[in-house]
């Protein structure tokens, strides 16, 4: 089965879906999107970017700050 990214079954997605495995154990795309918007909106309101420090490490820090548990880049083949 090819997923929406065209890579077949993504190992980071719940089996048979294109929904990323997540700590909330949500398997509905709409529910996951709603939760992501709520959680990241709250964090984004408190975020002050440092535009003088646009390195890959800093972009990873931004990603961690917004998504908390996402601690390292992932690769899909």
CSV table of C-alpha atoms in Angstrom, one decimal:
chain,number,residue,atom,x,y,z
A,1,UNK,CA,0.0,0.0,0.0
A,2,UNK,CA,1.4,3.4,-1.0
A,3,UNK,CA,0.8,6.1,1.5
A,4,UNK,CA,0.2,9.8,0.9
A,5,UNK,CA,4.0,10.3,0.7
A,6,UNK,CA,4.5,7.7,-1.9
A,7,UNK,CA,6.8,5.5,0.2
A,8,UNK,CA,4.6,2.6,1.1
A,9,UNK,CA,4.2,1.9,4.8
A,10,UNK,CA,6.2,4.5,6.6
A,11,UNK,CA,7.8,3.0,9.7
A,12,UNK,CA,6.9,6.1,11.7
A,13,UNK,CA,3.2,5.7,11.0
A,14,UNK,CA,0.6,3.5,12.6
A,15,UNK,CA,0.3,0.2,10.6
A,16,UNK,CA,-2.0,0.6,7.6
A,17,UNK,CA,-2.3,4.4,8.0
A,18,UNK,CA,-0.5,7.6,7.1
A,19,UNK,CA,-1.0,8.8,10.7
A,20,UNK,CA,2.3,9.4,12.6
A,21,UNK,CA,2.7,7.3,15.7
A,22,UNK,CA,2.1,9.7,18.6
A,23,UNK,CA,2.1,9.8,22.4
A,24,UNK,CA,-1.7,10.6,22.5
A,25,UNK,CA,-2.3,7.3,20.6
A,26,UNK,CA,-4.5,9.1,18.1
A,27,UNK,CA,-5.3,7.2,14.9
A,28,UNK,CA,-7.6,9.7,13.2
A,29,UNK,CA,-5.9,12.3,11.0
A,30,UNK,CA,-8.5,15.0,11.9
A,31,UNK,CA,-8.2,14.3,15.7
A,32,UNK,CA,-4.4,14.4,15.5
A,33,UNK,CA,-4.4,17.7,13.5
A,34,UNK,CA,-6.8,19.2,16.1
A,35,UNK,CA,-4.5,18.1,19.0
A,36,UNK,CA,-1.4,19.4,17.1
A,37,UNK,CA,-2.9,22.8,16.5
A,38,UNK,CA,-4.0,23.2,20.1
A,39,UNK,CA,-0.7,22.1,21.6
A,40,UNK,CA,1.6,23.9,19.2
A,41,UNK,CA,-0.5,27.1,19.2
A,42,UNK,CA,0.0,27.4,23.0
A,43,UNK,CA,3.8,26.8,22.7
A,44,UNK,CA,4.1,29.2,19.7
A,45,UNK,CA,2.6,32.1,21.7
A,46,UNK,CA,5.5,31.8,24.1
A,47,UNK,CA,8.2,31.3,21.6
A,48,UNK,CA,10.7,34.1,20.7
A,49,UNK,CA,12.8,33.2,17.7
A,50,UNK,CA,16.4,34.1,17.3
A,51,UNK,CA,16.8,35.0,13.7
A,52,UNK,CA,20.5,35.5,14.1
A,53,UNK,CA,21.0,31.8,14.9
A,54,UNK,CA,19.5,30.0,11.9
A,55,UNK,CA,21.5,26.8,12.0
A,56,UNK,CA,20.3,23.2,11.6
A,57,UNK,CA,20.8,22.7,15.4
A,58,UNK,CA,18.6,25.8,16.1
A,59,UNK,CA,15.9,24.6,13.7
A,60,UNK,CA,16.0,21.2,15.5
A,61,UNK,CA,15.6,23.2,18.8
A,62,UNK,CA,12.5,25.0,17.4
A,63,UNK,CA,11.0,21.7,16.3
A,64,UNK,CA,11.6,20.2,19.7
A,65,UNK,CA,10.2,23.3,21.5
A,66,UNK,CA,7.0,23.1,19.4
A,67,UNK,CA,6.5,19.4,19.3
A,68,UNK,CA,8.3,18.4,22.6
A,69,UNK,CA,8.9,14.7,22.1
A,70,UNK,CA,10.3,15.0,18.5
A,71,UNK,CA,14.0,14.9,19.5
A,72,UNK,CA,15.8,13.9,16.3
A,73,UNK,CA,15.4,14.0,12.6
A,74,UNK,CA,13.9,11.0,10.9
A,75,UNK,CA,14.6,9.5,7.5
A,76,UNK,CA,12.1,7.8,5.2
A,77,UNK,CA,13.5,5.8,2.3
